[in-house]
XYZ file of N, CA and C in Angstrom:
696
model
N 72.769 -32.747 -43.274
C 71.958 -34.311 -42.869
C 71.304 -34.188 -41.709
N 70.053 -34.442 -41.695
C 69.212 -34.424 -40.539
C 69.459 -35.771 -39.838
N 69.379 -35.675 -38.353
C 69.191 -36.872 -37.548
C 68.078 -37.060 -36.786
N 67.106 -36.087 -36.927
C 65.599 -36.181 -35.798
C 64.528 -35.914 -37.080
N 63.367 -36.343 -36.575
C 62.120 -35.990 -37.095
C 61.381 -35.081 -36.614
N 60.445 -34.139 -37.222
C 59.824 -33.284 -36.728
C 58.869 -33.825 -35.654
N 58.542 -33.224 -34.663
C 58.092 -33.503 -33.315
C 58.716 -34.516 -32.555
N 59.972 -34.981 -32.725
C 60.810 -35.799 -31.719
C 61.087 -35.188 -30.710
N 61.141 -36.001 -29.481
C 61.579 -35.613 -28.138
C 62.968 -35.544 -28.126
N 63.573 -34.436 -27.730
C 65.099 -34.456 -27.529
C 65.543 -33.814 -26.273
N 66.833 -34.493 -25.867
C 67.491 -33.710 -24.563
C 68.727 -32.642 -24.890
N 69.100 -32.127 -23.900
C 70.066 -31.047 -24.034
C 71.223 -31.709 -24.353
N 71.865 -31.242 -25.571
C 73.084 -31.455 -26.044
C 72.864 -32.630 -27.304
N 71.810 -32.949 -27.387
C 71.338 -34.063 -28.575
C 71.898 -33.572 -29.963
N 72.348 -34.278 -30.863
C 72.570 -33.641 -32.095
C 71.645 -33.868 -33.004
N 71.163 -32.745 -33.563
C 69.752 -32.710 -34.346
C 70.112 -32.786 -35.958
N 71.044 -32.187 -36.388
C 71.645 -31.991 -37.789
C 73.042 -31.811 -38.215
N 73.372 -31.878 -39.106
C 74.734 -31.529 -39.570
C 74.695 -30.689 -40.852
N 75.631 -29.705 -41.023
C 76.098 -29.146 -42.316
C 74.834 -28.154 -42.770
N 73.880 -28.774 -43.487
C 73.043 -27.869 -44.384
C 71.817 -27.158 -43.674
N 72.027 -27.396 -42.334
C 70.475 -26.958 -41.803
C 71.015 -25.726 -40.840
N 69.991 -24.830 -40.595
C 70.218 -23.754 -39.596
C 69.624 -23.772 -38.222
N 70.417 -23.228 -37.066
C 69.926 -23.249 -35.753
C 68.739 -22.269 -35.495
N 67.476 -22.789 -35.115
C 66.573 -21.790 -34.407
C 66.598 -21.797 -33.251
N 65.257 -21.534 -32.500
C 65.210 -21.126 -31.221
C 65.514 -22.611 -30.419
N 66.143 -22.488 -29.401
C 66.368 -23.578 -28.200
C 67.380 -24.645 -29.166
N 68.157 -24.248 -29.536
C 69.411 -24.917 -30.264
C 70.693 -24.075 -30.148
N 71.734 -24.811 -30.473
C 73.096 -24.217 -30.819
C 73.811 -24.807 -31.824
N 74.879 -23.808 -32.099
C 75.548 -24.533 -33.444
C 77.092 -25.114 -32.978
N 77.781 -26.148 -32.977
C 78.875 -26.289 -32.643
C 79.793 -27.008 -33.689
N 80.597 -26.461 -34.100
C 81.277 -27.001 -35.018
C 80.234 -26.952 -36.367
N 80.040 -27.986 -36.938
C 79.052 -28.186 -38.001
C 77.832 -28.838 -37.365
N 77.744 -28.949 -36.540
C 76.651 -29.624 -35.595
C 75.439 -28.688 -34.928
N 74.363 -29.080 -35.300
C 73.047 -28.428 -34.638
C 72.744 -29.018 -33.192
N 72.778 -28.656 -31.842
C 72.096 -29.502 -31.027
C 71.247 -28.688 -30.071
N 70.532 -29.561 -29.301
C 69.359 -29.212 -28.647
C 69.904 -28.496 -27.242
N 69.234 -27.138 -26.775
C 69.888 -26.523 -25.633
C 68.889 -27.137 -24.504
N 67.691 -27.693 -24.539
C 66.923 -28.348 -23.595
C 66.056 -29.376 -23.952
N 65.433 -29.988 -23.120
C 64.558 -30.796 -23.419
C 62.995 -30.560 -24.071
N 62.703 -30.739 -25.172
C 61.709 -30.404 -25.966
C 61.370 -31.138 -27.269
N 60.561 -30.469 -27.926
C 60.071 -31.012 -29.201
C 60.660 -30.284 -30.372
N 61.089 -31.299 -31.491
C 61.835 -30.832 -32.465
C 60.705 -30.113 -33.537
N 61.156 -28.915 -34.182
C 60.418 -28.108 -35.073
C 61.198 -28.100 -36.184
N 60.826 -28.471 -37.310
C 61.776 -28.311 -38.711
C 60.978 -27.592 -39.510
N 61.421 -26.397 -40.016
C 60.677 -25.517 -41.001
C 61.869 -25.279 -42.068
N 61.645 -25.758 -43.369
C 62.628 -25.569 -44.454
C 63.739 -26.137 -43.952
N 64.909 -25.460 -43.735
C 66.024 -25.879 -43.630
C 66.481 -25.520 -41.949
N 65.479 -25.076 -41.228
C 65.765 -24.382 -39.823
C 65.302 -25.370 -38.867
N 66.096 -25.541 -37.912
C 65.567 -26.639 -36.806
C 65.669 -25.791 -35.515
N 64.367 -25.919 -34.647
C 64.127 -25.305 -33.291
C 63.610 -26.425 -32.385
N 63.897 -26.229 -31.039
C 63.220 -27.140 -29.924
C 62.677 -26.239 -29.217
N 61.290 -26.925 -29.035
C 59.999 -25.954 -28.074
C 60.372 -26.662 -26.953
N 60.626 -25.973 -25.875
C 60.726 -26.590 -24.509
C 59.431 -27.260 -24.002
N 59.445 -28.359 -23.222
C 58.331 -28.932 -22.873
C 57.749 -28.292 -21.609
N 58.631 -27.635 -20.838
C 58.289 -27.033 -19.712
C 57.457 -25.926 -19.957
N 57.521 -25.314 -20.896
C 56.868 -23.921 -21.177
C 56.013 -23.810 -22.543
N 55.636 -25.028 -22.769
C 54.934 -25.191 -23.921
C 53.422 -24.652 -24.026
N 53.238 -23.703 -25.094
C 51.898 -23.172 -25.180
C 50.985 -23.935 -26.041
N 49.556 -24.233 -25.211
C 48.880 -25.081 -25.973
C 47.470 -24.227 -26.573
N 47.355 -24.205 -27.565
C 46.618 -23.188 -28.110
C 44.903 -23.304 -27.830
N 44.260 -22.348 -27.755
C 42.776 -22.574 -27.617
C 42.132 -21.494 -28.325
N 40.886 -21.968 -28.846
C 40.238 -21.017 -29.704
C 39.891 -19.799 -28.771
N 40.108 -18.693 -29.537
C 39.870 -17.312 -28.943
C 40.997 -16.549 -28.599
N 42.187 -17.207 -28.514
C 43.377 -16.962 -27.893
C 43.994 -15.854 -29.050
N 44.523 -14.673 -28.464
C 45.356 -13.831 -29.315
C 46.943 -14.246 -29.243
N 47.555 -14.380 -30.576
C 48.958 -14.812 -30.421
C 49.880 -14.089 -31.349
N 50.952 -14.303 -31.279
C 52.168 -13.573 -32.185
C 52.620 -14.657 -32.780
N 52.864 -14.506 -34.142
C 53.456 -15.835 -34.964
C 54.258 -15.254 -36.026
N 55.225 -16.081 -36.430
C 56.133 -15.765 -37.521
C 55.906 -16.834 -38.635
N 55.756 -16.187 -39.617
C 55.435 -17.047 -40.922
C 56.717 -17.763 -41.483
N 56.689 -19.167 -41.416
C 57.753 -20.005 -41.869
C 57.604 -20.701 -43.287
N 56.478 -20.741 -43.615
C 56.129 -21.132 -44.756
C 54.859 -20.682 -45.562
N 55.006 -20.936 -47.105
C 54.153 -20.335 -47.976
C 53.482 -21.335 -48.863
N 52.237 -21.780 -48.993
C 51.756 -22.637 -49.671
C 50.688 -22.254 -50.679
N 50.023 -22.894 -51.365
C 49.266 -22.356 -52.291
C 48.021 -21.680 -51.919
N 47.274 -22.213 -50.858
C 46.161 -21.478 -50.176
C 46.335 -21.209 -48.533
N 47.577 -21.001 -48.249
C 47.710 -20.598 -46.716
C 49.278 -20.443 -46.571
N 49.481 -19.742 -45.230
C 50.721 -19.592 -44.804
C 51.030 -20.284 -43.488
N 51.895 -21.090 -43.104
C 52.358 -21.595 -42.134
C 53.190 -20.557 -41.027
N 52.812 -20.895 -39.741
C 53.439 -19.945 -38.871
C 53.990 -20.689 -37.637
N 54.858 -20.108 -37.063
C 55.376 -20.689 -35.716
C 54.936 -19.813 -34.633
N 54.115 -20.415 -33.626
C 53.215 -19.796 -32.680
C 53.825 -20.160 -31.392
N 55.143 -20.610 -31.359
C 56.089 -20.889 -30.095
C 55.122 -21.970 -29.341
N 54.813 -23.001 -29.933
C 54.197 -24.344 -29.714
C 54.428 -25.439 -30.150
N 54.154 -26.457 -29.779
C 54.437 -27.684 -30.594
C 53.690 -27.967 -31.512
N 52.685 -27.280 -31.673
C 51.517 -27.308 -32.726
C 51.786 -25.965 -33.693
N 51.903 -26.253 -35.057
C 52.207 -25.018 -35.859
C 50.705 -24.485 -36.465
N 50.913 -23.156 -36.484
C 49.563 -22.672 -36.895
C 49.595 -22.352 -38.308
N 48.271 -22.247 -38.890
C 48.053 -22.049 -40.418
C 47.127 -20.778 -40.538
N 47.438 -19.985 -41.419
C 46.525 -18.867 -41.909
C 45.908 -18.940 -43.015
N 44.686 -19.311 -43.622
C 44.253 -19.568 -44.698
C 44.049 -18.213 -45.496
N 44.348 -18.468 -46.760
C 44.230 -17.246 -47.563
C 42.889 -16.548 -47.718
N 41.614 -17.496 -47.257
C 40.251 -17.018 -47.119
C 40.150 -16.032 -46.013
N 41.149 -16.066 -44.969
C 41.146 -15.316 -43.799
C 41.521 -13.829 -44.047
N 42.403 -13.761 -45.258
C 42.722 -12.472 -45.623
C 42.035 -11.818 -46.963
N 41.815 -12.623 -47.899
C 41.311 -12.248 -49.183
C 39.629 -12.113 -49.118
N 39.292 -12.948 -48.247
C 37.580 -13.527 -48.331
C 37.579 -14.478 -49.313
N 38.475 -14.697 -50.180
C 38.357 -16.008 -50.914
C 39.828 -16.197 -51.174
N 40.044 -17.408 -51.728
C 41.518 -18.107 -51.840
C 42.030 -17.440 -53.335
N 43.226 -16.996 -53.224
C 43.770 -16.482 -54.652
C 45.456 -16.947 -54.493
N 45.962 -16.802 -55.456
C 47.401 -16.905 -55.652
C 48.227 -15.886 -55.350
N 49.610 -16.104 -55.310
C 50.489 -14.863 -54.862
C 50.332 -14.470 -53.571
N 50.527 -15.376 -52.682
C 50.482 -15.060 -51.134
C 51.579 -14.255 -50.673
N 52.646 -14.619 -51.182
C 54.119 -14.224 -51.134
C 54.082 -12.442 -51.182
N 53.013 -11.932 -52.100
C 52.904 -10.516 -52.051
C 52.142 -9.824 -51.009
N 51.513 -10.738 -50.170
C 50.854 -9.932 -49.298
C 51.810 -10.556 -47.733
N 52.009 -11.680 -47.455
C 52.933 -11.769 -46.318
C 54.059 -12.707 -46.916
N 55.353 -12.678 -46.078
C 56.206 -13.462 -46.685
C 57.121 -14.119 -45.489
N 57.956 -15.120 -45.815
C 58.670 -15.649 -44.689
C 59.324 -14.779 -43.882
N 59.274 -14.856 -42.561
C 60.034 -13.990 -41.647
C 59.026 -13.014 -41.158
N 57.736 -12.675 -41.787
C 56.946 -11.808 -41.410
C 56.431 -12.106 -39.970
N 55.936 -11.144 -38.818
C 55.435 -11.549 -37.788
C 54.117 -10.806 -37.712
N 52.998 -11.492 -37.101
C 51.867 -11.286 -37.173
C 51.165 -11.400 -35.752
N 50.108 -10.486 -35.618
C 49.336 -10.668 -34.465
C 48.020 -11.181 -34.817
N 47.804 -12.258 -34.402
C 46.504 -13.087 -34.964
C 45.677 -13.553 -33.730
N 44.380 -14.092 -34.028
C 43.595 -14.855 -33.320
C 43.514 -16.328 -33.593
N 43.366 -17.232 -32.567
C 43.155 -18.560 -32.898
C 41.614 -18.662 -33.298
N 41.142 -19.149 -34.397
C 39.877 -19.399 -34.915
C 39.450 -20.816 -34.492
N 40.269 -21.773 -34.539
C 39.764 -23.237 -34.461
C 40.901 -24.078 -33.954
N 40.960 -25.200 -33.246
C 41.933 -26.012 -33.024
C 41.161 -27.369 -33.191
N 41.506 -28.382 -34.209
C 40.866 -29.515 -34.108
C 41.314 -30.536 -33.533
N 41.185 -31.809 -33.673
C 41.003 -32.859 -32.866
C 42.752 -33.423 -33.062
N 43.409 -32.922 -34.034
C 44.597 -33.551 -34.288
C 45.628 -32.257 -34.047
N 45.045 -31.197 -33.453
C 45.847 -29.870 -33.011
C 46.276 -29.162 -34.352
N 45.511 -29.080 -35.273
C 45.921 -28.198 -36.274
C 45.080 -26.900 -35.790
N 45.995 -25.900 -35.686
C 45.616 -24.608 -35.182
C 45.439 -23.711 -36.462
N 44.146 -23.441 -36.754
C 43.696 -22.477 -37.806
C 43.721 -21.068 -37.032
N 44.174 -20.027 -37.833
C 44.433 -18.730 -37.252
C 43.635 -17.708 -38.130
N 43.456 -16.466 -37.577
C 42.657 -15.643 -38.381
C 43.227 -14.047 -38.083
N 42.750 -13.095 -38.921
C 43.241 -11.589 -38.744
C 42.106 -10.857 -38.681
N 40.936 -11.415 -38.453
C 39.650 -10.719 -38.256
C 39.399 -10.190 -36.775
N 39.697 -8.941 -36.736
C 39.578 -8.489 -35.214
C 40.307 -7.096 -35.065
N 39.957 -6.261 -34.336
C 40.581 -5.033 -33.846
C 42.202 -5.589 -33.392
N 42.856 -4.728 -33.977
C 44.365 -4.604 -33.794
C 45.193 -5.547 -34.309
N 44.530 -6.756 -35.097
C 45.319 -7.942 -35.419
C 45.779 -7.500 -36.823
N 46.728 -8.052 -37.203
C 47.537 -7.681 -38.572
C 49.057 -7.992 -38.278
N 49.828 -7.464 -39.143
C 51.334 -7.575 -39.478
C 51.776 -6.435 -38.619
N 53.001 -6.637 -38.080
C 53.927 -5.836 -37.242
C 55.039 -5.362 -38.138
N 55.208 -4.092 -37.872
C 56.517 -3.370 -38.803
C 57.612 -3.331 -38.047
N 58.746 -3.765 -38.131
C 59.863 -3.468 -37.217
C 59.676 -3.996 -35.844
N 60.506 -3.637 -34.788
C 60.254 -4.060 -33.411
C 61.153 -5.281 -33.077
N 61.288 -5.740 -32.020
C 61.973 -7.047 -31.623
C 61.011 -7.880 -30.805
N 61.141 -9.112 -30.970
C 60.356 -10.302 -30.071
C 60.942 -10.589 -28.890
N 60.285 -10.828 -27.714
C 60.840 -11.342 -26.630
C 59.884 -12.428 -26.348
N 60.692 -13.628 -25.823
C 59.938 -14.955 -25.523
C 59.876 -14.991 -24.279
N 59.066 -15.495 -23.533
C 58.629 -15.737 -21.995
C 57.962 -17.099 -21.658
N 57.818 -17.457 -20.461
C 56.921 -18.619 -20.315
C 55.352 -18.253 -20.425
N 54.881 -19.167 -21.420
C 53.380 -18.740 -21.451
C 52.559 -18.603 -20.250
N 52.787 -19.492 -19.178
C 52.038 -19.431 -17.918
C 52.359 -18.116 -17.185
N 53.326 -17.544 -17.450
C 53.637 -16.072 -16.614
C 53.295 -14.755 -17.544
N 52.507 -15.002 -18.518
C 51.973 -13.728 -19.353
C 50.988 -13.182 -18.469
N 50.144 -13.531 -17.749
C 49.216 -12.721 -16.947
C 50.180 -11.910 -15.738
N 51.297 -12.333 -15.223
C 51.991 -11.606 -14.305
C 52.820 -10.546 -15.108
N 53.154 -10.580 -16.460
C 53.481 -9.652 -17.237
C 52.809 -8.669 -17.439
N 51.389 -8.703 -17.525
C 50.235 -7.831 -17.723
C 49.944 -7.193 -16.659
N 49.787 -7.945 -15.497
C 49.442 -7.443 -14.317
C 47.964 -7.034 -13.830
N 47.656 -6.781 -12.998
C 46.307 -6.353 -12.586
C 45.828 -5.260 -13.314
N 44.702 -5.545 -14.137
C 44.225 -4.432 -15.208
C 45.262 -3.700 -15.869
N 46.219 -4.562 -16.127
C 46.857 -4.021 -17.114
C 48.184 -3.302 -16.398
N 48.378 -3.247 -14.979
C 49.344 -2.304 -14.477
C 50.631 -2.577 -14.809
N 51.131 -3.789 -14.930
C 52.676 -4.083 -15.210
C 52.934 -3.580 -16.384
N 52.415 -4.018 -17.416
C 52.586 -3.940 -18.754
C 52.546 -2.378 -19.230
N 51.462 -1.431 -18.579
C 51.506 -0.219 -18.851
C 52.383 0.524 -18.391
N 53.017 0.066 -17.045
C 54.109 0.794 -16.262
C 55.253 0.627 -17.276
N 55.672 -0.549 -18.043
C 56.775 -0.707 -18.762
C 56.304 0.290 -20.111
N 55.215 0.163 -20.581
C 55.073 1.175 -21.865
C 55.349 2.520 -21.536
N 54.884 2.880 -20.227
C 54.985 4.421 -20.168
C 56.413 4.739 -19.897
N 57.144 3.825 -18.958
C 58.591 4.365 -18.724
C 59.565 4.281 -20.064
N 59.168 3.336 -20.922
C 60.169 3.174 -22.038
C 59.490 3.812 -23.132
N 58.373 4.220 -23.277
C 57.735 4.938 -24.452
C 57.659 4.018 -25.500
N 57.655 2.462 -25.182
C 57.725 1.719 -26.336
C 56.281 1.167 -26.599
N 55.964 0.655 -27.822
C 54.677 -0.032 -28.021
C 55.012 -1.591 -27.804
N 54.127 -1.987 -26.833
C 54.430 -3.459 -26.490
C 53.110 -3.993 -26.844
N 53.157 -5.298 -27.485
C 51.774 -6.493 -27.493
C 52.394 -7.639 -26.957
N 51.222 -8.292 -26.297
C 51.759 -9.604 -25.556
C 50.598 -10.559 -26.349
N 51.292 -11.501 -26.720
C 50.440 -12.683 -27.314
C 50.357 -13.629 -25.850
N 49.230 -14.328 -26.012
C 49.059 -15.457 -25.093
C 50.020 -16.833 -25.210
N 50.554 -16.817 -26.309
C 51.706 -18.010 -26.475
C 52.994 -17.630 -25.996
N 53.078 -16.331 -25.176
C 54.512 -15.928 -24.670
C 55.311 -15.469 -25.392
N 54.849 -14.830 -26.465
C 55.712 -13.952 -27.466
C 54.921 -12.553 -27.284
N 56.142 -11.571 -27.035
C 55.966 -10.376 -26.836
C 56.513 -9.462 -27.713
N 55.800 -8.547 -28.451
C 56.635 -7.707 -29.571
C 56.879 -6.067 -28.868
N 58.017 -5.613 -29.162
C 58.362 -4.515 -28.631
C 58.998 -3.450 -29.680
N 58.452 -2.478 -29.622
C 58.951 -1.387 -30.622
C 59.078 -0.033 -30.102
N 60.332 0.550 -30.317
C 60.512 1.984 -29.799
C 61.979 2.373 -30.166
N 62.378 3.421 -29.375
C 63.768 3.880 -29.374
C 64.515 2.391 -29.295
N 65.577 2.096 -29.922
C 66.548 0.867 -29.869
C 66.811 0.694 -28.508
N 67.391 1.860 -27.762
C 68.039 1.629 -26.356
C 66.537 1.432 -25.438
N 65.692 1.899 -25.464
C 64.325 1.821 -25.041
C 63.785 0.218 -24.989
N 63.916 -0.380 -26.250
C 63.582 -1.810 -26.514
C 64.395 -2.714 -25.721
N 65.736 -2.220 -25.697
C 66.742 -3.149 -24.942
C 66.291 -3.260 -23.421
N 66.013 -1.885 -23.123
C 65.696 -1.985 -21.474
C 64.153 -2.836 -21.246
N 63.232 -2.333 -22.129
C 62.085 -2.930 -22.027
C 62.297 -4.599 -22.045
N 62.868 -5.310 -22.764
C 63.346 -6.594 -23.010
C 64.031 -7.029 -21.615
N 64.904 -6.294 -21.155
C 65.391 -6.741 -19.809
C 64.516 -6.878 -18.812
N 63.422 -5.817 -18.575
C 62.552 -6.105 -17.589
C 61.390 -7.137 -18.032
N 61.237 -7.357 -19.136
C 60.157 -8.574 -19.524
C 60.698 -9.879 -19.235
N 62.236 -9.894 -19.440
C 62.839 -11.224 -18.970
C 63.004 -11.535 -17.397
N 63.054 -10.135 -16.832
C 63.285 -10.228 -15.319
C 61.909 -10.776 -14.659
N 60.600 -10.104 -15.325
C 59.404 -10.706 -14.948
C 59.120 -12.118 -15.034
N 59.503 -12.513 -16.033
C 59.724 -14.166 -16.597
C 60.437 -14.750 -15.444
N 61.498 -14.676 -15.125
C 62.382 -15.219 -14.003
C 61.845 -15.226 -12.683
N 61.116 -13.883 -12.432
C 60.936 -13.762 -10.863
C 59.371 -13.530 -10.712
N 58.776 -14.001 -11.514
C 57.280 -14.113 -11.603
C 56.614 -14.716 -10.056
N 57.282 -15.564 -9.662
C 56.656 -16.163 -8.391
C 57.122 -15.408 -7.130
N 57.813 -14.314 -7.146
C 58.221 -13.617 -6.145
C 57.314 -12.549 -5.736
N 57.491 -11.935 -4.322
C 56.801 -10.771 -4.101
C 57.449 -9.686 -4.282
N 56.667 -8.428 -4.144
C 57.305 -7.235 -4.448
C 57.960 -6.936 -5.608
N 57.426 -7.748 -6.797
C 57.853 -7.601 -8.078
C 57.844 -6.450 -8.711
N 56.408 -5.753 -8.716
C 56.217 -4.515 -9.048
C 57.261 -3.313 -8.844
N 57.445 -3.435 -7.426
C 58.344 -2.334 -7.006
C 59.739 -2.475 -7.595
N 60.128 -3.784 -7.717
C 61.475 -4.081 -8.261
C 61.709 -3.791 -9.719
N 60.740 -3.924 -10.406
C 60.545 -3.766 -11.844
C 60.451 -2.097 -12.076
N 59.683 -1.419 -11.220
C 59.689 0.155 -11.329
C 61.155 0.660 -11.088
N 61.796 0.117 -10.230
C 63.151 0.458 -9.566
C 64.014 0.266 -10.775
N 63.956 -0.929 -11.291
C 64.923 -1.227 -12.278
C 64.820 -0.454 -13.464
N 63.346 -0.180 -13.785
C 63.351 0.654 -15.038
C 63.895 1.958 -14.729
N 63.750 2.463 -13.912
C 63.950 4.042 -13.505
C 65.602 3.969 -13.442
N 66.237 3.030 -12.940
C 67.719 2.936 -13.022
C 68.424 2.783 -14.231
N 67.717 1.854 -14.932
C 68.366 1.511 -16.427
C 68.199 2.741 -17.256
N 66.986 3.366 -17.170
C 66.833 4.612 -18.213
C 67.650 5.617 -17.881
N 67.919 6.079 -16.185
C 68.746 7.012 -15.858
C 70.161 6.627 -16.210
N 70.813 5.362 -16.243
C 72.442 5.121 -16.468
C 72.213 4.795 -17.701
N 71.278 4.655 -18.721
C 71.282 4.260 -20.125
C 72.163 2.812 -20.363
N 71.520 1.817 -19.444
C 72.350 0.309 -19.500
C 71.439 -0.473 -20.241
N 70.910 -0.042 -21.368
C 70.089 -0.759 -22.312
C 71.254 -1.807 -23.198
N 72.501 -1.419 -23.091
C 73.379 -2.071 -23.842
C 74.017 -3.241 -23.056
N 73.911 -3.340 -21.578
C 74.524 -4.211 -21.080
C 73.993 -5.783 -21.531
N 74.730 -6.762 -21.334
C 74.338 -8.219 -21.690
C 73.046 -8.536 -20.903
N 72.375 -8.954 -21.794
C 70.899 -9.572 -21.308
C 71.105 -10.719 -20.521
N 70.466 -11.043 -19.432
C 70.493 -12.496 -18.805
C 68.911 -12.951 -19.182
N 69.011 -14.441 -19.385
C 67.755 -14.993 -19.397
C 67.487 -15.170 -20.665
């Protein structure tokens, strides 16, 4: 049973649904009830309920590059979660050049893509595209979610911070402007990369962060602590 509507604003602990629904990001399950973890906007995709935090919402802009997960397949488009109050859509014409049937044969629900924001209309419908260098479907890897406004700190001046993480962990890392980060490498190195990415998200406002991140990377890699519980 659903107790809220898509785009409703909810508060921590508020009951969103019971029984037949699944908890997504920003929610937790208690007995048979799905509750909100924080203040945010409800996002309902099929039978999954998520809550997008208002304090860290991503507002799409034309030209942004983002990482999105396919949540819906329709006759001529895919629907995507782009870590925003506003869902994105990828028209079939952006993939085929003209619309065709059988979209599930190309991308399916749960697939993760690197895309470009092609247009945002007056009602915040976000049109996405795959035409551009490096855009497309990711294979494997893990996703890490950070505050979108802290993306520049994760990247660093001229890419210094993100390149250091890539070099130390030997992971492939792609950062979306929507605060979604894709990481792929050795499983232990993925965990270490995730730890320091979340560390940067927590401590972005502090001085001396680059040195602390470097020291943390060296220590974690040396001691093999990628399996420790991740905070944040």
